[in-house]
Amino acid sequence: MGNHELSTGLRTGMNLFDTLASMGHEEVVMCSDPSVGYRGILAVHSTKLGPALGGTRFWHYATDEDAITDALRLSRGMTYKNAVAGLPLGGGKSIIIGDNKTQNREAIFRAHGRFIESLGGRYITAEDVGTSTKDMDYVHMETAHVAGLAEKSGDPSPVTAHGVFRAVQASAHCLWGTNSLEGKTVSIQGCGNVGRHLAEELHEAGAKLIVSDIDSAKASRVAKLTGAKIVEGDAIFEAEADIFSPCALGGIINDTTIPKLKVKIVAGGANNQLLEERHGDELQRRGILYAPDYVANAGGVINVYGEVAGWDARRALDKADDIYDTVLKIFDIAESQHIPTYEAADRLAEQRLAAAR
Ligand code: NAD
């Protein structure tokens, strides 16, 4: 079921249980503590492979249906991401509805933590949009089922960037028969946490870089570290490069940008790169190899799992190395089944879930 269909279904009074059954959710808990102004949703999509892991999103939604739709969609996405990453984790997500700039954080996040605790470990949370490591400390006062704590695994972006680097290498291997990026040109949109670490790793591997960021200080910092050429705004889409690595926003592979691309590979860290699935079909039609976003950027969740499992930083980086093999496996499935790579990633996740059954 597509997201649009899902939200329309909910708005027109479609039976919520039918929606849960068609999307495969196990459990969705609506949580309320009016005494502190807390309204939350805990969505457990699947615990087939292990406890459901996925962050807490703190967001203001126009309607309760929009919040439920987001919780259902994001939790299902986590099942696929965790399955493809080869982690013993299911998929879940939680939502806190409200103004994420509120100062009333301790009361709200402790309420959230109490509801998470009531699931007895079936759901583990971490940061997501609108939440910070400090908020997770409040959750931690009420439950042990939380990761991404400041004094533990910390900033996941170096591990995420390393996984993206491996996805770039796998894509290069598939197209050009070599992992070497020596002399290849990579354009990177976004020089934030992931983009900067990725740029450094690509530079060490001998790649030439073209970068953009709406924050010119961040682009300059990367240029200084790596010798990258800076371009402004949307010029990044038409850069003369071999590989495009989106590391800023979602939805940037769309009807406007695809005709501008001169690259042969799209592999980056941003979430939800395809505006719609059909844009993945269009990349394939144009002979551009796409490393699916949730596979390439799984280093973040690998890092969080490492915290749950008590790994050191080295072990999380080693696990992110495996993204190389996973991406190659996905390209194989895509080729043998004549399907686009984003669909092949879903098939690989479904295979793993079916085997667990
Ligand atoms: P970040 O906020 O540190 O960096 C994003 C950068 O993109 C910022 O420097 C911002 O100025 C820039 N940017 C925003 N709009 C832009 C535009 N139109 N053109 C060029 N640059 C623009 O975030 P991050 O942690 O580096 O995450 C980057 C992406 O990767 C996000 O989509 C995030 O959801 C995804 N992701 C991150 C992690 C992680 O470990 N941090 C894990 C998985 C996925």
mmCIF file of C-alpha atoms and ligand atoms in Angstrom:
data_model
loop_
_atom_site.group_PDB
_atom_site.id
_atom_site.type_symbol
_atom_site.label_atom_id
_atom_site.label_comp_id
_atom_site.label_asym_id
_atom_site.label_seq_id
_atom_site.Cartn_x
_atom_site.Cartn_y
_atom_site.Cartn_z
ATOM 1 C CA MET A 1 0.000 0.000 0.000
ATOM 2 C CA GLY A 2 1.414 3.419 -0.977
ATOM 3 C CA ASN A 3 1.640 6.265 1.539
ATOM 4 C CA HIS A 4 -0.987 8.335 -0.240
ATOM 5 C CA GLU A 5 -3.407 5.427 -0.326
ATOM 6 C CA LEU A 6 -2.726 4.788 3.347
ATOM 7 C CA SER A 7 -3.449 8.348 4.515
ATOM 8 C CA THR A 8 -6.521 8.616 2.290
ATOM 9 C CA GLY A 9 -7.724 5.304 3.676
ATOM 10 C CA LEU A 10 -7.356 6.511 7.243
ATOM 11 C CA ARG A 11 -9.090 9.830 6.530
ATOM 12 C CA THR A 12 -12.054 8.174 4.898
ATOM 13 C CA GLY A 13 -12.558 6.030 7.955
ATOM 14 C CA MET A 14 -10.934 2.858 6.676
ATOM 15 C CA ASN A 15 -10.760 0.264 9.396
ATOM 16 C CA LEU A 16 -7.463 0.749 11.183
ATOM 17 C CA PHE A 17 -7.150 -2.978 11.788
ATOM 18 C CA ASP A 18 -7.387 -3.620 8.039
ATOM 19 C CA THR A 19 -4.590 -1.104 7.528
ATOM 20 C CA LEU A 20 -2.425 -2.779 10.167
ATOM 21 C CA ALA A 21 -3.078 -6.181 8.616
ATOM 22 C CA SER A 22 -2.272 -5.028 5.084
ATOM 23 C CA MET A 23 0.941 -3.284 6.183
ATOM 24 C CA GLY A 24 1.888 -6.136 8.523
ATOM 25 C CA HIS A 25 2.059 -4.245 11.829
ATOM 26 C CA GLU A 26 2.018 -6.233 15.032
ATOM 27 C CA GLU A 27 1.079 -3.526 17.500
ATOM 28 C CA VAL A 28 0.351 0.195 17.601
ATOM 29 C CA VAL A 29 -0.084 1.858 20.975
ATOM 30 C CA MET A 30 -1.729 5.256 21.414
ATOM 31 C CA CYS A 31 -0.306 6.866 24.543
ATOM 32 C CA SER A 32 -1.597 9.845 26.493
ATOM 33 C CA ASP A 33 -0.581 11.674 29.647
ATOM 34 C CA PRO A 34 -2.592 14.923 29.694
ATOM 35 C CA SER A 35 -1.013 15.983 32.998
ATOM 36 C CA VAL A 36 2.227 16.780 31.117
ATOM 37 C CA GLY A 37 0.764 17.450 27.653
ATOM 38 C CA TYR A 38 2.135 14.211 26.215
ATOM 39 C CA ARG A 39 0.567 12.434 23.239
ATOM 40 C CA GLY A 40 2.502 9.604 21.677
ATOM 41 C CA ILE A 41 2.281 6.688 19.298
ATOM 42 C CA LEU A 42 4.441 3.573 19.579
ATOM 43 C CA ALA A 43 4.366 1.540 16.362
ATOM 44 C CA VAL A 44 5.851 -1.954 16.403
ATOM 45 C CA HIS A 45 5.870 -3.184 12.837
ATOM 46 C CA SER A 46 7.770 -6.425 13.270
ATOM 47 C CA THR A 47 9.660 -8.323 15.956
ATOM 48 C CA LYS A 48 10.331 -11.359 13.726
ATOM 49 C CA LEU A 49 14.078 -10.757 13.637
ATOM 50 C CA GLY A 50 14.399 -9.250 17.115
ATOM 51 C CA PRO A 51 13.176 -6.303 19.171
ATOM 52 C CA ALA A 52 11.744 -3.506 17.043
ATOM 53 C CA LEU A 53 14.260 -0.667 16.827
ATOM 54 C CA GLY A 54 13.606 2.810 15.461
ATOM 55 C CA GLY A 55 13.849 6.387 16.661
ATOM 56 C CA THR A 56 11.423 8.812 18.265
ATOM 57 C CA ARG A 57 10.170 11.570 15.975
ATOM 58 C CA PHE A 58 8.907 14.722 17.731
ATOM 59 C CA TRP A 59 6.743 16.628 15.258
ATOM 60 C CA HIS A 60 3.690 18.796 14.919
ATOM 61 C CA TYR A 61 1.130 17.076 12.659
ATOM 62 C CA ALA A 62 -1.907 18.729 11.059
ATOM 63 C CA THR A 63 -4.122 15.807 12.110
ATOM 64 C CA ASP A 64 -3.887 12.720 14.299
ATOM 65 C CA GLU A 65 -4.340 10.631 11.126
ATOM 66 C CA ASP A 66 -1.181 12.203 9.676
ATOM 67 C CA ALA A 67 0.729 11.221 12.806
ATOM 68 C CA ILE A 68 -0.558 7.640 12.667
ATOM 69 C CA THR A 69 0.268 7.449 8.950
ATOM 70 C CA ASP A 70 3.823 8.606 9.627
ATOM 71 C CA ALA A 71 4.252 6.130 12.497
ATOM 72 C CA LEU A 72 3.004 3.234 10.354
ATOM 73 C CA ARG A 73 5.120 4.176 7.330
ATOM 74 C CA LEU A 74 8.328 4.870 9.261
ATOM 75 C CA SER A 75 8.088 1.751 11.445
ATOM 76 C CA ARG A 76 7.622 -0.473 8.401
ATOM 77 C CA GLY A 77 10.615 1.234 6.785
ATOM 78 C CA MET A 78 12.717 0.333 9.836
ATOM 79 C CA THR A 79 11.805 -3.358 9.494
ATOM 80 C CA TYR A 80 13.197 -3.327 5.948
ATOM 81 C CA LYS A 81 16.265 -1.291 6.845
ATOM 82 C CA ASN A 82 17.193 -3.485 9.825
ATOM 83 C CA ALA A 83 16.506 -6.708 7.902
ATOM 84 C CA VAL A 84 18.690 -5.719 4.939
ATOM 85 C CA ALA A 85 21.458 -4.571 7.278
ATOM 86 C CA GLY A 86 21.591 -8.132 8.649
ATOM 87 C CA LEU A 87 20.838 -7.021 12.216
ATOM 88 C CA PRO A 88 18.900 -9.158 14.717
ATOM 89 C CA LEU A 89 16.340 -6.388 14.988
ATOM 90 C CA GLY A 90 12.775 -5.812 13.957
ATOM 91 C CA GLY A 91 11.308 -2.477 12.973
ATOM 92 C CA GLY A 92 9.483 0.126 15.000
ATOM 93 C CA LYS A 93 9.145 3.862 15.368
ATOM 94 C CA SER A 94 7.545 6.226 17.818
ATOM 95 C CA ILE A 95 6.010 9.634 17.461
ATOM 96 C CA ILE A 96 5.530 12.390 19.991
ATOM 97 C CA ILE A 97 2.935 14.841 18.719
ATOM 98 C CA GLY A 98 3.635 18.497 19.503
ATOM 99 C CA ASP A 99 6.034 21.412 19.265
ATOM 100 C CA ASN A 100 9.542 19.981 19.297
ATOM 101 C CA LYS A 101 10.968 23.294 20.553
ATOM 102 C CA THR A 102 9.102 22.924 23.878
ATOM 103 C CA GLN A 103 11.079 23.495 27.064
ATOM 104 C CA ASN A 104 8.946 20.935 28.923
ATOM 105 C CA ARG A 105 11.217 18.129 27.789
ATOM 106 C CA GLU A 106 11.886 16.137 30.923
ATOM 107 C CA ALA A 107 8.190 15.528 31.677
ATOM 108 C CA ILE A 108 7.356 14.662 28.064
ATOM 109 C CA PHE A 109 10.284 12.327 27.421
ATOM 110 C CA ARG A 110 9.903 10.605 30.795
ATOM 111 C CA ALA A 111 6.234 9.979 29.950
ATOM 112 C CA HIS A 112 7.392 8.573 26.604
ATOM 113 C CA GLY A 113 9.927 6.388 28.409
ATOM 114 C CA ARG A 114 7.257 4.974 30.724
ATOM 115 C CA PHE A 115 5.149 3.870 27.763
ATOM 116 C CA ILE A 116 8.200 2.347 26.061
ATOM 117 C CA GLU A 117 8.953 0.485 29.287
ATOM 118 C CA SER A 118 5.402 -0.904 29.270
ATOM 119 C CA LEU A 119 6.271 -2.805 26.059
ATOM 120 C CA GLY A 120 8.876 -4.765 28.016
ATOM 121 C CA GLY A 121 11.688 -4.517 25.450
ATOM 122 C CA ARG A 122 9.661 -5.276 22.313
ATOM 123 C CA TYR A 123 10.510 -1.742 21.173
ATOM 124 C CA ILE A 124 13.843 0.111 21.539
ATOM 125 C CA THR A 125 14.056 3.799 20.728
ATOM 126 C CA ALA A 126 16.803 6.291 19.786
ATOM 127 C CA GLU A 127 16.961 9.857 18.379
ATOM 128 C CA ASP A 128 15.183 10.991 15.269
ATOM 129 C CA VAL A 129 13.923 14.314 13.896
ATOM 130 C CA GLY A 130 13.190 16.790 16.700
ATOM 131 C CA THR A 131 14.947 14.849 19.471
ATOM 132 C CA SER A 132 18.447 14.906 20.937
ATOM 133 C CA THR A 133 20.753 12.734 23.025
ATOM 134 C CA LYS A 134 19.682 14.779 26.058
ATOM 135 C CA ASP A 135 16.042 13.828 25.415
ATOM 136 C CA MET A 136 17.117 10.169 25.291
ATOM 137 C CA ASP A 137 18.694 10.636 28.734
ATOM 138 C CA TYR A 138 15.209 11.537 30.024
ATOM 139 C CA VAL A 139 13.748 8.444 28.330
ATOM 140 C CA HIS A 140 16.543 6.445 29.972
ATOM 141 C CA MET A 141 15.358 7.563 33.435
ATOM 142 C CA GLU A 142 12.262 5.423 32.859
ATOM 143 C CA THR A 143 13.450 2.549 30.671
ATOM 144 C CA ALA A 144 16.588 0.707 29.613
ATOM 145 C CA HIS A 145 15.131 0.228 26.106
ATOM 146 C CA VAL A 146 16.788 3.276 24.578
ATOM 147 C CA ALA A 147 20.019 3.756 22.593
ATOM 148 C CA GLY A 148 21.889 6.717 21.136
ATOM 149 C CA LEU A 149 22.880 7.986 24.569
ATOM 150 C CA ALA A 150 25.543 10.682 24.613
ATOM 151 C CA GLU A 151 28.031 8.792 26.772
ATOM 152 C CA LYS A 152 27.682 5.590 24.734
ATOM 153 C CA SER A 153 27.863 5.176 20.931
ATOM 154 C CA GLY A 154 27.596 8.937 20.302
ATOM 155 C CA ASP A 155 27.495 10.509 16.828
ATOM 156 C CA PRO A 156 26.680 7.778 14.250
ATOM 157 C CA SER A 157 27.663 9.822 11.192
ATOM 158 C CA PRO A 158 31.249 8.458 10.739
ATOM 159 C CA VAL A 159 29.794 4.922 10.593
ATOM 160 C CA THR A 160 26.996 6.058 8.276
ATOM 161 C CA ALA A 161 29.534 7.740 5.995
ATOM 162 C CA HIS A 162 31.719 4.619 5.917
ATOM 163 C CA GLY A 163 28.710 2.524 4.880
ATOM 164 C CA VAL A 164 27.920 4.993 2.102
ATOM 165 C CA PHE A 165 31.551 4.823 0.983
ATOM 166 C CA ARG A 166 31.235 1.015 0.746
ATOM 167 C CA ALA A 167 27.989 1.383 -1.229
ATOM 168 C CA VAL A 168 29.829 3.699 -3.635
ATOM 169 C CA GLN A 169 32.612 1.119 -3.997
ATOM 170 C CA ALA A 170 30.131 -1.712 -4.620
ATOM 171 C CA SER A 171 28.404 0.380 -7.284
ATOM 172 C CA ALA A 172 31.754 1.147 -8.927
ATOM 173 C CA HIS A 173 32.614 -2.543 -8.867
ATOM 174 C CA CYS A 174 29.319 -3.432 -10.509
ATOM 175 C CA LEU A 175 29.726 -0.865 -13.306
ATOM 176 C CA TRP A 176 33.460 -0.676 -13.857
ATOM 177 C CA GLY A 177 34.709 -3.957 -12.394
ATOM 178 C CA THR A 178 36.895 -2.304 -9.734
ATOM 179 C CA ASN A 179 36.526 -0.892 -6.227
ATOM 180 C CA SER A 180 39.100 1.747 -7.019
ATOM 181 C CA LEU A 181 37.784 5.296 -7.030
ATOM 182 C CA GLU A 182 41.139 6.739 -8.074
ATOM 183 C CA GLY A 183 40.476 9.501 -10.573
ATOM 184 C CA LYS A 184 36.674 9.176 -10.414
ATOM 185 C CA THR A 185 34.684 12.333 -9.743
ATOM 186 C CA VAL A 186 32.031 12.278 -7.032
ATOM 187 C CA SER A 187 29.510 15.088 -6.534
ATOM 188 C CA ILE A 188 28.195 15.391 -2.973
ATOM 189 C CA GLN A 189 25.107 17.375 -2.017
ATOM 190 C CA GLY A 190 25.374 18.344 1.659
ATOM 191 C CA CYS A 191 28.572 18.809 3.645
ATOM 192 C CA GLY A 192 27.081 18.112 7.080
ATOM 193 C CA ASN A 193 27.991 15.238 9.354
ATOM 194 C CA VAL A 194 27.649 12.436 6.806
ATOM 195 C CA GLY A 195 28.759 14.439 3.740
ATOM 196 C CA ARG A 196 31.945 15.678 5.410
ATOM 197 C CA HIS A 197 33.103 12.267 6.652
ATOM 198 C CA LEU A 198 32.249 10.725 3.293
ATOM 199 C CA ALA A 199 34.190 13.426 1.433
ATOM 200 C CA GLU A 200 37.263 12.710 3.560
ATOM 201 C CA GLU A 201 37.094 8.969 2.907
ATOM 202 C CA LEU A 202 36.567 9.479 -0.838
ATOM 203 C CA HIS A 203 39.462 11.948 -0.954
ATOM 204 C CA GLU A 204 41.749 9.419 0.743
ATOM 205 C CA ALA A 205 40.663 6.890 -1.886
ATOM 206 C CA GLY A 206 41.842 9.221 -4.656
ATOM 207 C CA ALA A 207 38.470 10.524 -5.857
ATOM 208 C CA LYS A 208 37.981 14.078 -7.119
ATOM 209 C CA LEU A 209 35.127 15.907 -5.437
ATOM 210 C CA ILE A 210 32.488 18.482 -6.316
ATOM 211 C CA VAL A 211 30.388 19.624 -3.338
ATOM 212 C CA SER A 212 27.489 21.903 -2.480
ATOM 213 C CA ASP A 213 25.879 23.080 0.730
ATOM 214 C CA ILE A 214 23.401 25.868 1.452
ATOM 215 C CA ASP A 215 25.713 26.680 4.376
ATOM 216 C CA SER A 216 28.807 28.027 2.620
ATOM 217 C CA ALA A 217 30.998 27.582 5.724
ATOM 218 C CA LYS A 218 30.355 23.831 5.650
ATOM 219 C CA ALA A 219 31.159 23.566 1.942
ATOM 220 C CA SER A 220 34.361 25.609 2.468
ATOM 221 C CA ARG A 221 35.445 23.371 5.322
ATOM 222 C CA VAL A 222 35.157 20.280 3.122
ATOM 223 C CA ALA A 223 36.903 22.054 0.236
ATOM 224 C CA LYS A 224 39.791 22.919 2.552
ATOM 225 C CA LEU A 225 40.060 19.338 3.818
ATOM 226 C CA THR A 226 39.777 17.601 0.449
ATOM 227 C CA GLY A 227 40.462 20.085 -2.360
ATOM 228 C CA ALA A 228 36.821 19.736 -3.492
ATOM 229 C CA LYS A 229 35.383 22.159 -6.014
ATOM 230 C CA ILE A 230 32.340 24.026 -4.638
ATOM 231 C CA VAL A 231 29.228 24.624 -6.731
ATOM 232 C CA GLU A 232 26.153 26.619 -5.737
ATOM 233 C CA GLY A 233 22.640 25.314 -5.231
ATOM 234 C CA ASP A 234 21.108 23.112 -7.908
ATOM 235 C CA ALA A 235 24.280 23.142 -10.041
ATOM 236 C CA ILE A 236 25.234 20.003 -8.107
ATOM 237 C CA PHE A 237 22.672 18.003 -10.126
ATOM 238 C CA GLU A 238 24.348 18.814 -13.436
ATOM 239 C CA ALA A 239 27.931 18.490 -12.215
ATOM 240 C CA GLU A 240 30.323 16.666 -14.574
ATOM 241 C CA ALA A 241 30.831 13.676 -12.309
ATOM 242 C CA ASP A 242 30.795 9.875 -12.386
ATOM 243 C CA ILE A 243 28.896 9.410 -9.121
ATOM 244 C CA PHE A 244 26.306 11.551 -7.342
ATOM 245 C CA SER A 245 26.054 11.193 -3.554
ATOM 246 C CA PRO A 246 23.008 12.888 -2.016
ATOM 247 C CA CYS A 247 23.818 13.632 1.643
ATOM 248 C CA ALA A 248 21.350 16.402 2.468
ATOM 249 C CA LEU A 249 17.634 16.129 1.792
ATOM 250 C CA GLY A 250 15.105 13.566 0.645
ATOM 251 C CA GLY A 251 13.080 13.744 -2.574
ATOM 252 C CA ILE A 252 15.984 15.070 -4.649
ATOM 253 C CA ILE A 253 15.699 12.382 -7.327
ATOM 254 C CA ASN A 254 12.652 13.668 -9.194
ATOM 255 C CA ASP A 255 11.288 14.759 -12.581
ATOM 256 C CA THR A 256 13.276 18.013 -12.491
ATOM 257 C CA THR A 257 16.641 16.653 -11.401
ATOM 258 C CA ILE A 258 16.867 13.325 -13.259
ATOM 259 C CA PRO A 259 17.236 14.890 -16.741
ATOM 260 C CA LYS A 260 20.112 17.014 -15.403
ATOM 261 C CA LEU A 261 22.173 14.117 -14.044
ATOM 262 C CA LYS A 262 25.317 13.263 -15.998
ATOM 263 C CA VAL A 263 26.484 10.584 -13.559
ATOM 264 C CA LYS A 264 26.379 6.800 -13.892
ATOM 265 C CA ILE A 265 25.803 6.064 -10.186
ATOM 266 C CA VAL A 266 23.615 7.537 -7.415
ATOM 267 C CA ALA A 267 24.744 6.380 -3.964
ATOM 268 C CA GLY A 268 24.390 8.563 -0.892
ATOM 269 C CA GLY A 269 23.415 8.896 2.740
ATOM 270 C CA ALA A 270 20.199 10.945 2.575
ATOM 271 C CA ASN A 271 16.931 9.249 3.514
ATOM 272 C CA ASN A 272 14.102 8.912 0.970
ATOM 273 C CA GLN A 273 16.127 10.076 -2.031
ATOM 274 C CA LEU A 274 13.507 9.036 -4.598
ATOM 275 C CA LEU A 275 10.601 11.489 -4.579
ATOM 276 C CA GLU A 276 8.413 8.606 -5.774
ATOM 277 C CA GLU A 277 9.237 4.996 -6.551
ATOM 278 C CA ARG A 278 8.763 5.651 -10.268
ATOM 279 C CA HIS A 279 11.876 7.834 -10.115
ATOM 280 C CA GLY A 280 13.842 4.690 -9.297
ATOM 281 C CA ASP A 281 12.402 3.143 -12.471
ATOM 282 C CA GLU A 282 13.424 6.236 -14.403
ATOM 283 C CA LEU A 283 17.017 6.070 -13.145
ATOM 284 C CA GLN A 284 17.152 2.467 -14.310
ATOM 285 C CA ARG A 285 15.674 3.394 -17.712
ATOM 286 C CA ARG A 286 18.441 5.960 -18.149
ATOM 287 C CA GLY A 287 21.154 3.480 -17.211
ATOM 288 C CA ILE A 288 21.979 5.136 -13.877
ATOM 289 C CA LEU A 289 22.784 2.608 -11.149
ATOM 290 C CA TYR A 290 21.018 3.432 -7.875
ATOM 291 C CA ALA A 291 22.287 2.076 -4.534
ATOM 292 C CA PRO A 292 19.060 2.124 -2.479
ATOM 293 C CA ASP A 293 19.219 4.787 0.226
ATOM 294 C CA TYR A 294 18.167 2.708 3.205
ATOM 295 C CA VAL A 295 20.807 0.112 2.361
ATOM 296 C CA ALA A 296 23.618 2.634 1.780
ATOM 297 C CA ASN A 297 22.891 4.640 4.949
ATOM 298 C CA ALA A 298 22.337 1.692 7.331
ATOM 299 C CA GLY A 299 25.584 2.545 9.158
ATOM 300 C CA GLY A 300 23.523 4.785 11.457
ATOM 301 C CA VAL A 301 21.327 1.962 12.682
ATOM 302 C CA ILE A 302 24.310 -0.393 12.797
ATOM 303 C CA ASN A 303 25.956 2.077 15.171
ATOM 304 C CA VAL A 304 22.851 2.182 17.367
ATOM 305 C CA TYR A 305 22.661 -1.619 17.403
ATOM 306 C CA GLY A 306 26.336 -1.703 18.369
ATOM 307 C CA GLU A 307 25.427 0.286 21.471
ATOM 308 C CA VAL A 308 22.636 -2.154 22.377
ATOM 309 C CA ALA A 309 24.967 -5.132 21.806
ATOM 310 C CA GLY A 310 27.927 -3.561 23.631
ATOM 311 C CA TRP A 311 30.217 -3.317 20.570
ATOM 312 C CA ASP A 312 33.193 -0.974 20.399
ATOM 313 C CA ALA A 313 33.411 1.648 17.637
ATOM 314 C CA ARG A 314 35.709 -0.554 15.506
ATOM 315 C CA ARG A 315 33.195 -3.383 15.401
ATOM 316 C CA ALA A 316 30.407 -1.071 14.208
ATOM 317 C CA LEU A 317 32.672 0.196 11.401
ATOM 318 C CA ASP A 318 33.499 -3.404 10.433
ATOM 319 C CA LYS A 319 29.821 -4.274 10.304
ATOM 320 C CA ALA A 320 29.190 -1.225 8.097
ATOM 321 C CA ASP A 321 31.782 -2.738 5.723
ATOM 322 C CA ASP A 322 29.253 -5.472 4.954
ATOM 323 C CA ILE A 323 27.082 -2.892 3.187
ATOM 324 C CA TYR A 324 29.394 -3.527 0.217
ATOM 325 C CA ASP A 325 28.272 -7.176 -0.069
ATOM 326 C CA THR A 326 24.637 -6.303 0.558
ATOM 327 C CA VAL A 327 24.615 -3.717 -2.233
ATOM 328 C CA LEU A 328 26.181 -6.224 -4.645
ATOM 329 C CA LYS A 329 23.573 -8.822 -3.655
ATOM 330 C CA ILE A 330 20.818 -6.292 -4.385
ATOM 331 C CA PHE A 331 22.286 -5.501 -7.805
ATOM 332 C CA ASP A 332 22.333 -9.257 -8.540
ATOM 333 C CA ILE A 333 18.677 -9.654 -7.543
ATOM 334 C CA ALA A 334 17.748 -6.617 -9.659
ATOM 335 C CA GLU A 335 19.539 -8.018 -12.680
ATOM 336 C CA SER A 336 18.293 -11.582 -12.392
ATOM 337 C CA GLN A 337 14.677 -10.595 -11.691
ATOM 338 C CA HIS A 338 14.626 -7.638 -14.104
ATOM 339 C CA ILE A 339 13.481 -5.208 -11.429
ATOM 340 C CA PRO A 340 14.807 -1.827 -10.296
ATOM 341 C CA THR A 341 17.301 -1.833 -7.440
ATOM 342 C CA TYR A 342 14.978 -0.158 -4.902
ATOM 343 C CA GLU A 343 12.555 -3.054 -5.404
ATOM 344 C CA ALA A 344 15.364 -5.608 -5.172
ATOM 345 C CA ALA A 345 16.290 -4.190 -1.744
ATOM 346 C CA ASP A 346 12.729 -4.782 -0.530
ATOM 347 C CA ARG A 347 12.857 -8.353 -1.887
ATOM 348 C CA LEU A 348 16.082 -9.041 0.008
ATOM 349 C CA ALA A 349 14.500 -7.763 3.233
ATOM 350 C CA GLU A 350 11.395 -9.881 2.623
ATOM 351 C CA GLN A 351 13.549 -12.979 2.007
ATOM 352 C CA ARG A 352 15.234 -12.502 5.370
ATOM 353 C CA LEU A 353 11.911 -11.982 7.131
ATOM 354 C CA ALA A 354 10.406 -15.049 5.446
ATOM 355 C CA ALA A 355 13.402 -17.163 6.506
ATOM 356 C CA ALA A 356 12.914 -16.001 10.122
ATOM 357 C CA ARG A 357 9.333 -17.204 10.037
HETATM 358 P P1 NAD B 1 23.407 17.358 8.705
HETATM 359 O O1 NAD B 1 22.294 18.241 9.119
HETATM 360 O O2 NAD B 1 24.635 17.305 9.530
HETATM 361 O O3 NAD B 1 23.869 17.705 7.210
HETATM 362 C C1 NAD B 1 22.985 18.018 6.185
HETATM 363 C C2 NAD B 1 23.647 19.146 5.378
HETATM 364 O O4 NAD B 1 22.876 19.368 4.212
HETATM 365 C C3 NAD B 1 23.729 20.458 6.130
HETATM 366 O O5 NAD B 1 25.073 20.914 6.110
HETATM 367 C C4 NAD B 1 22.797 21.379 5.343
HETATM 368 O O6 NAD B 1 23.226 22.718 5.334
HETATM 369 C C5 NAD B 1 22.871 20.761 3.965
HETATM 370 N N1 NAD B 1 21.765 21.069 3.083
HETATM 371 C C6 NAD B 1 20.452 21.196 3.379
HETATM 372 N N2 NAD B 1 19.764 21.498 2.266
HETATM 373 C C7 NAD B 1 20.645 21.524 1.246
HETATM 374 C C8 NAD B 1 20.533 21.770 -0.150
HETATM 375 N N3 NAD B 1 19.372 22.054 -0.729
HETATM 376 N N4 NAD B 1 21.673 21.738 -0.897
HETATM 377 C C9 NAD B 1 22.869 21.474 -0.336
HETATM 378 N N5 NAD B 1 23.025 21.229 0.980
HETATM 379 C C10 NAD B 1 21.924 21.272 1.756
HETATM 380 O O7 NAD B 1 22.747 15.914 8.545
HETATM 381 P P2 NAD B 1 23.495 14.519 8.421
HETATM 382 O O8 NAD B 1 23.493 13.858 9.741
HETATM 383 O O9 NAD B 1 24.781 14.701 7.676
HETATM 384 O O10 NAD B 1 22.461 13.705 7.523
HETATM 385 C C11 NAD B 1 22.414 13.897 6.118
HETATM 386 C C12 NAD B 1 21.345 12.982 5.512
HETATM 387 O O11 NAD B 1 21.653 11.614 5.824
HETATM 388 C C13 NAD B 1 19.924 13.198 6.055
HETATM 389 O O12 NAD B 1 19.001 12.918 5.017
HETATM 390 C C14 NAD B 1 19.808 12.148 7.140
HETATM 391 O O13 NAD B 1 18.435 11.799 7.370
HETATM 392 C C15 NAD B 1 20.554 11.006 6.508
HETATM 393 N N6 NAD B 1 21.090 10.029 7.477
HETATM 394 C C16 NAD B 1 21.987 10.435 8.418
HETATM 395 C C17 NAD B 1 22.511 9.500 9.314
HETATM 396 C C18 NAD B 1 23.531 9.902 10.340
HETATM 397 O O14 NAD B 1 24.179 9.016 10.896
HETATM 398 N N7 NAD B 1 23.721 11.182 10.616
HETATM 399 C C19 NAD B 1 22.110 8.155 9.235
HETATM 400 C C20 NAD B 1 21.202 7.757 8.250
HETATM 401 C C21 NAD B 1 20.699 8.722 7.362
#
